[in-house]
Every structure is written in C-alpha cells, then in structure tokens.
GROMACS .gro file of C-alpha atoms in nm:
model
  346
    1MET     CA    1   4.885   3.206  -3.782
    2ALA     CA    2   4.859   3.584  -3.830
    3ASP     CA    3   5.083   3.580  -4.137
    4GLU     CA    4   4.893   3.283  -4.283
    5LEU     CA    5   4.560   3.461  -4.237
    6ASP     CA    6   4.690   3.778  -4.398
    7GLU     CA    7   4.811   3.573  -4.693
    8LEU     CA    8   4.472   3.399  -4.716
    9LEU     CA    9   4.287   3.732  -4.723
   10GLY     CA   10   4.520   3.847  -4.997
   11PHE     CA   11   4.417   3.549  -5.208
   12LEU     CA   12   4.055   3.675  -5.202
   13SER     CA   13   4.172   3.944  -5.449
   14SER     CA   14   4.376   3.712  -5.669
   15PRO     CA   15   4.332   3.758  -6.046
   16GLN     CA   16   4.292   3.380  -6.076
   17PRO     CA   17   3.929   3.263  -6.025
   18ASN     CA   18   4.030   2.924  -5.887
   19VAL     CA   19   4.253   3.084  -5.625
   20ARG     CA   20   3.978   3.329  -5.522
   21GLY     CA   21   3.730   3.044  -5.498
   22ALA     CA   22   3.960   2.828  -5.285
   23ALA     CA   23   4.036   3.119  -5.053
   24ALA     CA   24   3.668   3.207  -5.018
   25GLY     CA   25   3.590   2.848  -4.924
   26ILE     CA   26   3.857   2.847  -4.654
   27VAL     CA   27   3.733   3.180  -4.513
   28ARG     CA   28   3.379   3.042  -4.500
   29GLY     CA   29   3.509   2.750  -4.297
   30LEU     CA   30   3.683   2.986  -4.055
   31THR     CA   31   3.363   3.185  -3.996
   32GLY     CA   32   3.193   2.868  -3.877
   33ASP     CA   33   3.429   2.848  -3.581
   34ALA     CA   34   3.451   3.087  -3.284
   35ASP     CA   35   3.830   3.116  -3.304
   36GLY     CA   36   3.815   3.177  -3.676
   37LEU     CA   37   3.552   3.447  -3.633
   38ARG     CA   38   3.767   3.623  -3.373
   39ALA     CA   39   4.071   3.613  -3.599
   40LEU     CA   40   3.880   3.748  -3.898
   41SER     CA   41   3.710   4.015  -3.686
   42ALA     CA   42   4.052   4.141  -3.583
   43ARG     CA   43   4.127   4.185  -3.955
   44ALA     CA   44   3.788   4.323  -4.050
   45ASP     CA   45   3.948   4.617  -4.232
   46ARG     CA   46   4.086   4.371  -4.488
   47ALA     CA   47   3.835   4.089  -4.471
   48LEU     CA   48   3.506   4.276  -4.508
   49PRO     CA   49   3.591   4.485  -4.819
   50ALA     CA   50   3.750   4.182  -4.987
   51LEU     CA   51   3.443   3.965  -4.927
   52LEU     CA   52   3.209   4.237  -5.051
   53ARG     CA   53   3.415   4.285  -5.367
   54LEU     CA   54   3.410   3.912  -5.422
   55LEU     CA   55   3.034   3.904  -5.376
   56ALA     CA   56   2.972   4.186  -5.621
   57SER     CA   57   3.215   4.069  -5.891
   58ALA     CA   58   3.192   3.691  -5.869
   59GLY     CA   59   2.969   3.675  -6.177
   60GLY     CA   60   2.950   3.318  -6.292
   61GLU     CA   61   3.167   3.185  -6.008
   62LEU     CA   62   2.874   3.020  -5.831
   63GLY     CA   63   3.070   2.869  -5.543
   64THR     CA   64   3.279   3.179  -5.484
   65GLY     CA   65   2.986   3.417  -5.448
   66GLY     CA   66   2.804   3.174  -5.220
   67ALA     CA   67   3.111   3.128  -5.000
   68ALA     CA   68   3.155   3.505  -4.970
   69ALA     CA   69   2.788   3.550  -4.883
   70ASP     CA   70   2.795   3.276  -4.620
   71SER     CA   71   3.105   3.430  -4.464
   72LEU     CA   72   2.938   3.770  -4.446
   73VAL     CA   73   2.628   3.616  -4.286
   74ASN     CA   74   2.838   3.465  -4.010
   75LEU     CA   75   3.049   3.777  -3.957
   76SER     CA   76   2.744   4.007  -3.949
   77GLN     CA   77   2.607   3.833  -3.642
   78ASP     CA   78   2.835   4.074  -3.457
   79GLY     CA   79   2.663   4.414  -3.432
   80ALA     CA   80   2.984   4.613  -3.467
   81LEU     CA   81   3.080   4.425  -3.782
   82SER     CA   82   2.727   4.469  -3.918
   83ALA     CA   83   2.758   4.845  -3.879
   84ARG     CA   84   3.093   4.839  -4.059
   85LEU     CA   85   2.946   4.634  -4.341
   86VAL     CA   86   2.661   4.882  -4.380
   87SER     CA   87   2.911   5.167  -4.403
   88LEU     CA   88   3.087   4.976  -4.680
   89GLY     CA   89   2.766   4.951  -4.882
   90ALA     CA   90   2.669   4.593  -4.797
   91VAL     CA   91   2.293   4.661  -4.810
   92VAL     CA   92   2.311   4.802  -5.162
   93ALA     CA   93   2.547   4.524  -5.272
   94ALA     CA   94   2.321   4.250  -5.135
   95MET     CA   95   2.007   4.393  -5.294
   96ASP     CA   96   2.186   4.434  -5.626
   97VAL     CA   97   2.314   4.076  -5.632
   98VAL     CA   98   1.973   3.936  -5.532
   99ALA     CA   99   1.814   4.129  -5.819
  100ARG     CA  100   2.076   4.023  -6.075
  101ARG     CA  101   2.147   3.666  -5.976
  102GLY     CA  102   1.883   3.555  -5.728
  103GLY     CA  103   1.678   3.374  -5.989
  104GLU     CA  104   1.974   3.173  -6.117
  105GLN     CA  105   2.132   3.114  -5.776
  106PRO     CA  106   1.859   3.060  -5.515
  107GLY     CA  107   2.109   2.946  -5.254
  108LEU     CA  108   2.301   3.271  -5.292
  109ALA     CA  109   1.977   3.472  -5.271
  110ARG     CA  110   1.880   3.293  -4.949
  111SER     CA  111   2.218   3.372  -4.792
  112LEU     CA  112   2.194   3.738  -4.889
  113ILE     CA  113   1.846   3.768  -4.739
  114MET     CA  114   1.990   3.626  -4.417
  115LEU     CA  115   2.268   3.884  -4.442
  116LEU     CA  116   2.011   4.163  -4.475
  117ALA     CA  117   1.826   4.026  -4.173
  118ASN     CA  118   2.148   4.062  -3.971
  119LEU     CA  119   2.232   4.405  -4.111
  120THR     CA  120   1.888   4.544  -4.024
  121GLN     CA  121   1.945   4.465  -3.659
  122VAL     CA  122   2.154   4.783  -3.647
  123ASP     CA  123   2.005   5.129  -3.699
  124SER     CA  124   2.227   5.219  -3.992
  125GLY     CA  125   2.123   4.900  -4.170
  126VAL     CA  126   1.754   4.985  -4.131
  127THR     CA  127   1.817   5.335  -4.265
  128ALA     CA  128   2.006   5.198  -4.564
  129LEU     CA  129   1.737   4.944  -4.651
  130LEU     CA  130   1.458   5.199  -4.618
  131GLN     CA  131   1.661   5.433  -4.840
  132VAL     CA  132   1.582   5.720  -4.605
  133GLY     CA  133   1.670   6.059  -4.749
  134ASP     CA  134   1.608   5.964  -5.111
  135GLU     CA  135   1.249   6.063  -5.183
  136LYS     CA  136   1.240   5.896  -5.524
  137MET     CA  137   1.388   5.567  -5.405
  138GLN     CA  138   1.260   5.547  -5.047
  139GLY     CA  139   1.078   5.221  -4.985
  140LEU     CA  140   1.178   5.062  -5.317
  141TYR     CA  141   1.398   4.794  -5.159
  142VAL     CA  142   1.126   4.714  -4.907
  143ALA     CA  143   0.864   4.681  -5.181
  144LYS     CA  144   1.088   4.443  -5.376
  145LEU     CA  145   1.149   4.226  -5.069
  146VAL     CA  146   0.779   4.214  -4.981
  147ARG     CA  147   0.694   4.115  -5.337
  148SER     CA  148   0.946   3.830  -5.330
  149PHE     CA  149   0.836   3.727  -4.981
  150CYS     CA  150   0.472   3.698  -5.084
  151ARG     CA  151   0.536   3.526  -5.416
  152SER     CA  152   0.780   3.265  -5.293
  153SER     CA  153   0.604   3.102  -4.997
  154SER     CA  154   0.659   2.729  -4.998
  155GLU     CA  155   0.535   2.441  -4.789
  156SER     CA  156   0.893   2.316  -4.774
  157GLU     CA  157   1.108   2.535  -4.549
  158GLU     CA  158   1.421   2.408  -4.725
  159GLU     CA  159   1.297   2.561  -5.049
  160ASP     CA  160   1.173   2.886  -4.895
  161ILE     CA  161   1.439   3.120  -5.028
  162PHE     CA  162   1.279   3.439  -4.895
  163GLU     CA  163   1.152   3.322  -4.555
  164HIS     CA  164   1.406   3.540  -4.372
  165VAL     CA  165   1.240   3.850  -4.519
  166ALA     CA  166   1.007   3.795  -4.222
  167SER     CA  167   1.291   3.892  -3.987
  168ILE     CA  168   1.378   4.194  -4.200
  169LEU     CA  169   1.018   4.317  -4.179
  170VAL     CA  170   1.021   4.285  -3.802
  171ASN     CA  171   1.345   4.483  -3.784
  172ILE     CA  172   1.234   4.771  -4.006
  173SER     CA  173   0.890   4.794  -3.842
  174LYS     CA  174   1.057   4.873  -3.510
  175VAL     CA  175   1.120   5.228  -3.637
  176GLU     CA  176   0.863   5.488  -3.734
  177ALA     CA  177   1.003   5.538  -4.084
  178GLY     CA  178   0.971   5.166  -4.154
  179ARG     CA  179   0.615   5.150  -4.023
  180ARG     CA  180   0.521   5.450  -4.235
  181ILE     CA  181   0.643   5.279  -4.552
  182LEU     CA  182   0.472   4.950  -4.467
  183MET     CA  183   0.142   5.120  -4.379
  184GLU     CA  184   0.124   5.361  -4.673
  185PRO     CA  185  -0.213   5.275  -4.834
  186LYS     CA  186  -0.096   5.336  -5.191
  187ARG     CA  187   0.184   5.083  -5.155
  188GLY     CA  188  -0.045   4.819  -5.005
  189LEU     CA  189   0.252   4.641  -4.843
  190LEU     CA  190   0.093   4.565  -4.506
  191LYS     CA  191  -0.203   4.397  -4.674
  192GLN     CA  192   0.032   4.170  -4.870
  193ILE     CA  193   0.229   4.087  -4.556
  194ILE     CA  194  -0.077   4.007  -4.342
  195ARG     CA  195  -0.201   3.756  -4.596
  196GLN     CA  196   0.105   3.544  -4.517
  197SER     CA  197  -0.013   3.495  -4.158
  198ASP     CA  198  -0.165   3.154  -4.236
  199SER     CA  199   0.169   3.014  -4.352
  200THR     CA  200   0.274   2.680  -4.204
  201ASN     CA  201   0.629   2.813  -4.192
  202GLN     CA  202   0.677   2.928  -3.833
  203LEU     CA  203   0.944   3.184  -3.921
  204ARG     CA  204   0.706   3.349  -4.166
  205LYS     CA  205   0.410   3.330  -3.928
  206LYS     CA  206   0.599   3.476  -3.634
  207GLY     CA  207   0.751   3.749  -3.852
  208VAL     CA  208   0.415   3.853  -3.992
  209VAL     CA  209   0.244   3.872  -3.652
  210SER     CA  210   0.542   4.060  -3.503
  211THR     CA  211   0.539   4.307  -3.793
  212VAL     CA  212   0.166   4.369  -3.755
  213ARG     CA  213   0.216   4.415  -3.382
  214ASN     CA  214   0.488   4.673  -3.443
  215CYS     CA  215   0.267   4.858  -3.692
  216CYS     CA  216  -0.007   4.874  -3.429
  217PHE     CA  217   0.211   5.117  -3.233
  218GLU     CA  218   0.076   5.367  -3.487
  219ALA     CA  219  -0.287   5.281  -3.401
  220ASP     CA  220  -0.352   5.620  -3.242
  221THR     CA  221  -0.303   5.791  -3.578
  222GLN     CA  222  -0.353   5.500  -3.820
  223ILE     CA  223  -0.659   5.322  -3.678
  224GLN     CA  224  -0.870   5.377  -3.988
  225ASN     CA  225  -0.589   5.247  -4.206
  226LEU     CA  226  -0.558   4.936  -3.988
  227LEU     CA  227  -0.932   4.874  -3.982
  228SER     CA  228  -0.951   4.906  -4.360
  229LEU     CA  229  -0.764   4.573  -4.354
  230ALA     CA  230  -1.009   4.417  -4.107
  231GLU     CA  231  -1.083   4.125  -4.339
  232TYR     CA  232  -0.719   4.019  -4.304
  233ILE     CA  233  -0.601   4.167  -3.976
  234TRP     CA  234  -0.863   4.008  -3.747
  235PRO     CA  235  -0.798   3.651  -3.864
  236ALA     CA  236  -0.422   3.712  -3.844
  237LEU     CA  237  -0.448   3.830  -3.482
  238LEU     CA  238  -0.746   3.638  -3.343
  239LEU     CA  239  -0.701   3.288  -3.485
  240PRO     CA  240  -0.366   3.228  -3.308
  241VAL     CA  241  -0.535   3.304  -2.972
  242ALA     CA  242  -0.873   3.141  -3.038
  243GLY     CA  243  -0.785   2.800  -2.895
  244LYS     CA  244  -0.865   2.467  -3.060
  245LYS     CA  245  -1.234   2.430  -2.982
  246ILE     CA  246  -1.518   2.435  -3.234
  247TYR     CA  247  -1.721   2.749  -3.173
  248SER     CA  248  -2.098   2.729  -3.138
  249GLU     CA  249  -2.325   2.833  -3.421
  250GLU     CA  250  -2.449   3.120  -3.204
  251ASP     CA  251  -2.094   3.250  -3.152
  252ARG     CA  252  -2.008   3.215  -3.521
  253SER     CA  253  -2.323   3.396  -3.628
  254LYS     CA  254  -2.179   3.712  -3.475
  255MET     CA  255  -1.852   3.686  -3.669
  256PRO     CA  256  -1.754   3.772  -4.027
  257PRO     CA  257  -1.711   3.471  -4.261
  258GLU     CA  258  -1.331   3.480  -4.250
  259LEU     CA  259  -1.346   3.407  -3.874
  260ALA     CA  260  -1.665   3.200  -3.859
  261ASN     CA  261  -1.545   2.953  -4.121
  262ALA     CA  262  -1.209   2.901  -3.954
  263LEU     CA  263  -1.367   2.848  -3.612
  264SER     CA  264  -1.627   2.600  -3.733
  265HIS     CA  265  -1.387   2.307  -3.701
  266GLU     CA  266  -1.102   2.194  -3.478
  267ARG     CA  267  -0.765   2.348  -3.548
  268GLU     CA  268  -0.406   2.287  -3.453
  269ALA     CA  269  -0.301   2.515  -3.171
  270VAL     CA  270  -0.033   2.777  -3.234
  271GLU     CA  271   0.242   2.630  -3.018
  272ASN     CA  272   0.472   2.931  -3.027
  273SER     CA  273   0.380   3.140  -2.722
  274GLU     CA  274   0.555   3.448  -2.866
  275ILE     CA  275   0.315   3.448  -3.161
  276ARG     CA  276   0.016   3.432  -2.926
  277GLN     CA  277   0.153   3.703  -2.699
  278GLN     CA  278   0.238   3.940  -2.982
  279ALA     CA  279  -0.102   3.888  -3.143
  280LEU     CA  280  -0.265   3.986  -2.814
  281GLU     CA  281  -0.039   4.290  -2.777
  282ALA     CA  282  -0.146   4.405  -3.125
  283ILE     CA  283  -0.513   4.357  -3.036
  284TYR     CA  284  -0.461   4.558  -2.717
  285MET     CA  285  -0.319   4.854  -2.908
  286ILE     CA  286  -0.610   4.843  -3.152
  287VAL     CA  287  -0.880   4.826  -2.883
  288LEU     CA  288  -0.720   5.117  -2.697
  289GLN     CA  289  -0.881   5.328  -2.970
  290ASP     CA  290  -1.258   5.382  -2.963
  291GLU     CA  291  -1.296   5.280  -3.329
  292GLY     CA  292  -1.081   4.977  -3.275
  293ARG     CA  293  -1.278   4.869  -2.972
  294ARG     CA  294  -1.607   4.897  -3.160
  295ALA     CA  295  -1.462   4.698  -3.448
  296PHE     CA  296  -1.342   4.434  -3.203
  297TRP     CA  297  -1.692   4.391  -3.061
  298SER     CA  298  -1.837   4.376  -3.413
  299VAL     CA  299  -1.640   4.057  -3.491
  300ASN     CA  300  -1.726   3.899  -3.153
  301GLY     CA  301  -1.365   3.941  -3.048
  302PRO     CA  302  -1.431   3.930  -2.671
  303ARG     CA  303  -1.592   3.585  -2.703
  304ILE     CA  304  -1.293   3.455  -2.901
  305LEU     CA  305  -1.055   3.573  -2.631
  306GLN     CA  306  -1.275   3.423  -2.361
  307VAL     CA  307  -1.262   3.080  -2.524
  308GLY     CA  308  -0.891   3.107  -2.604
  309TYR     CA  309  -0.809   3.209  -2.247
  310GLU     CA  310  -0.966   2.889  -2.115
  311ASP     CA  311  -0.704   2.680  -2.296
  312GLU     CA  312  -0.405   2.906  -2.227
  313GLU     CA  313  -0.134   2.784  -1.989
  314ASP     CA  314   0.153   3.027  -2.045
  315PRO     CA  315   0.156   3.291  -1.765
  316LYS     CA  316   0.282   3.574  -1.987
  317VAL     CA  317   0.023   3.506  -2.253
  318MET     CA  318  -0.249   3.484  -1.988
  319GLU     CA  319  -0.145   3.828  -1.865
  320ALA     CA  320  -0.184   3.962  -2.219
  321TYR     CA  321  -0.538   3.821  -2.237
  322GLU     CA  322  -0.619   3.974  -1.899
  323LEU     CA  323  -0.485   4.315  -2.000
  324ILE     CA  324  -0.731   4.330  -2.289
  325GLY     CA  325  -1.008   4.207  -2.060
  326SER     CA  326  -0.940   4.484  -1.810
  327LEU     CA  327  -0.962   4.739  -2.090
  328LEU     CA  328  -1.297   4.607  -2.209
  329VAL     CA  329  -1.456   4.593  -1.863
  330GLY     CA  330  -1.675   4.897  -1.810
  331LYS     CA  331  -1.660   4.992  -2.176
  332GLY     CA  332  -1.783   4.670  -2.332
  333ASP     CA  333  -2.152   4.725  -2.261
  334ASP     CA  334  -2.150   5.063  -2.433
  335GLU     CA  335  -1.981   4.925  -2.742
  336GLN     CA  336  -2.207   4.621  -2.750
  337ASP     CA  337  -2.514   4.844  -2.729
  338GLN     CA  338  -2.389   5.050  -3.020
  339GLU     CA  339  -2.331   4.737  -3.227
  340GLN     CA  340  -2.691   4.637  -3.159
  341GLY     CA  341  -2.816   4.980  -3.263
  342GLY     CA  342  -2.884   5.102  -2.910
  343GLY     CA  343  -2.646   5.394  -2.904
  344GLN     CA  344  -2.538   5.687  -3.114
  345LYS     CA  345  -2.277   5.950  -3.081
  346PRO     CA  346  -2.425   6.279  -2.956
   0.00000   0.00000   0.00000
C-alpha cells in the first residue's frame, strides 16, 4: 500500500495532463475516507506541495484543479496540516486562483473559499490572509472577499459560491488585527457585511452575526464607530431576538423605521439558538458603554428584549437576555429620562 501511494503521489507531477488528472481524482477519493486521510497525512511532505502545484498550474484542466482543491479542503480539516499548508503559501495560492479562474470555474472557487475557511482556523492562516506586516497590501485580500461575499448572495444555497466567506470573517474577527481591518471606517467593510444579516442562508446569517459580535469586543474604544452604523446594526442584532409577535403601534412609535417596519407584522422565528445568543452578547457589549446604552434606549431596545424573552425557551439564550436586563436595571431610568429630554450631562 505504501509503495502504491508513493507512486500515486508521483503521478501528480507527471508531464502528461491525463495522468495528472487521473491521479488527482484518485487522491480526492482517498481524502474522503478516514484511512485514506491518515495515509496521505503521513506523506504530507510529498502530498501537500504536489497538490498545491497542481492547483496553481492546472490552467485549463478543469477537473484536475477541482480535484486538487477538494483534496486540500479535506486535508486542511486537520489543524497541523492547515498550518503546514499556510507555510507552503496555500493562502496566497488560493486567493490567486480565485481571482484568475473563479469566474470561469465557480465550483473551483467555492472549494477554495472552503479551503480558506479551514486555513483561517489556525493563527498563521489568519495572519497570512490579513497580510499582516505589509502596510501597502494589508487588508486587500479581506476587502476582495467581502466584495465577493456581498455581491454573490443567492437564494439558492447550492449556487452560493461565496457563502463560506462568512466563516472566514468569523475566524479573522477573533483577532484584534482582523477586527481593526473590518472596522476601519474608510474601508466600510463592516457596513457591507452587516447588510447581509437578512440573508435566508443560515450560514451567511450566522457568520454575519458572529462577526459583528466579535467586532463588539472593541466597543470600549470603537463605540462611536459602531453606532455610526446604527441603521444597520440594530436590525441585525435586535430582529433575531425580537420574537414573532406583532408589536403595538405605541411600541413601534418609539423605534426607527428600520425596526418599526419589520416588527409591524408576524415574522418567522430565528431557529438557530447560536444566532440569538451571539446577537444578545453583541448587544451586551454595546450597552456596557454609556453611549451604547443611550442608543439602545433610543430605539426602544429594552421593550424588544422584553417581548423576545417571553417567547424564548433556550436556557442559555434566556441567560443572555437576563444579563442585559441586569445591566439596564438601575441605569435604565436615567437613560430614559435623557431620551425624553429630562437630563443633561453636567
């Protein structure tokens, strides 16, 4: 078996396109099986560079490039192999192939975005994608991915080539450097991302809310930046936790149009409890700040959470509601008075 596998990996570098293609197809099949993955992992020093070369040089060999990409996606589910791929330049290679051939080969582009989602689960992959250390290029890859993510949304998940960018955004927003790039006002990336929060694609929706939640870790220094996106950020965070009920005219009269309109009719509940919990965690980090808390009262946020809490059944999500409630108790009256014109800063 060992000799046969070594011979197979050698065929990945054959000068004959049909031989390379056949070998790539067999390797892809092996990566779909646990035993095959183990065998290839043991020969990662040969397998990974060969697959990357095949990916970068496949050119018009549509099946070959796709088979190489699929193999790399499966292999990169292992963190150690992901790190090795990053060290071999897999992030740069994937971005380059997406840029050159993504339009002609959407299936290949989709696989490479999945590969990047795996690679950015390791620190070195995040650093490579952010292009940290290169002042002229830093953030360029991220901007390209966000642009594709926001332009390609589709009602059909099967056709959504760039849906896995959502996972990449979550991964890079876990680090300060990633959040800084996403939140830089001149780039306007966070605004573009937030506007995808109403997607019917659950992967997109969850990724957007998780990314916003991660960015809210910077609320102590970026609260004004976050609130400058209030028109988009409040619907993205409040609607998933608002419940299904139609809100009264009195309640809606205290909300901005983007919330009032959405809450004037029955809605489908957000079934994914992680989305609801992460939306509440983001709200909590915003209302920890005085400006954020005042802004929250100004959109009638406490009433929305009160109604949403009544329909909530998940214990962890209920705890997240209650945490915000405990923060507002004792401070809510002051903020409410200020919203009604009854208070001023000394």
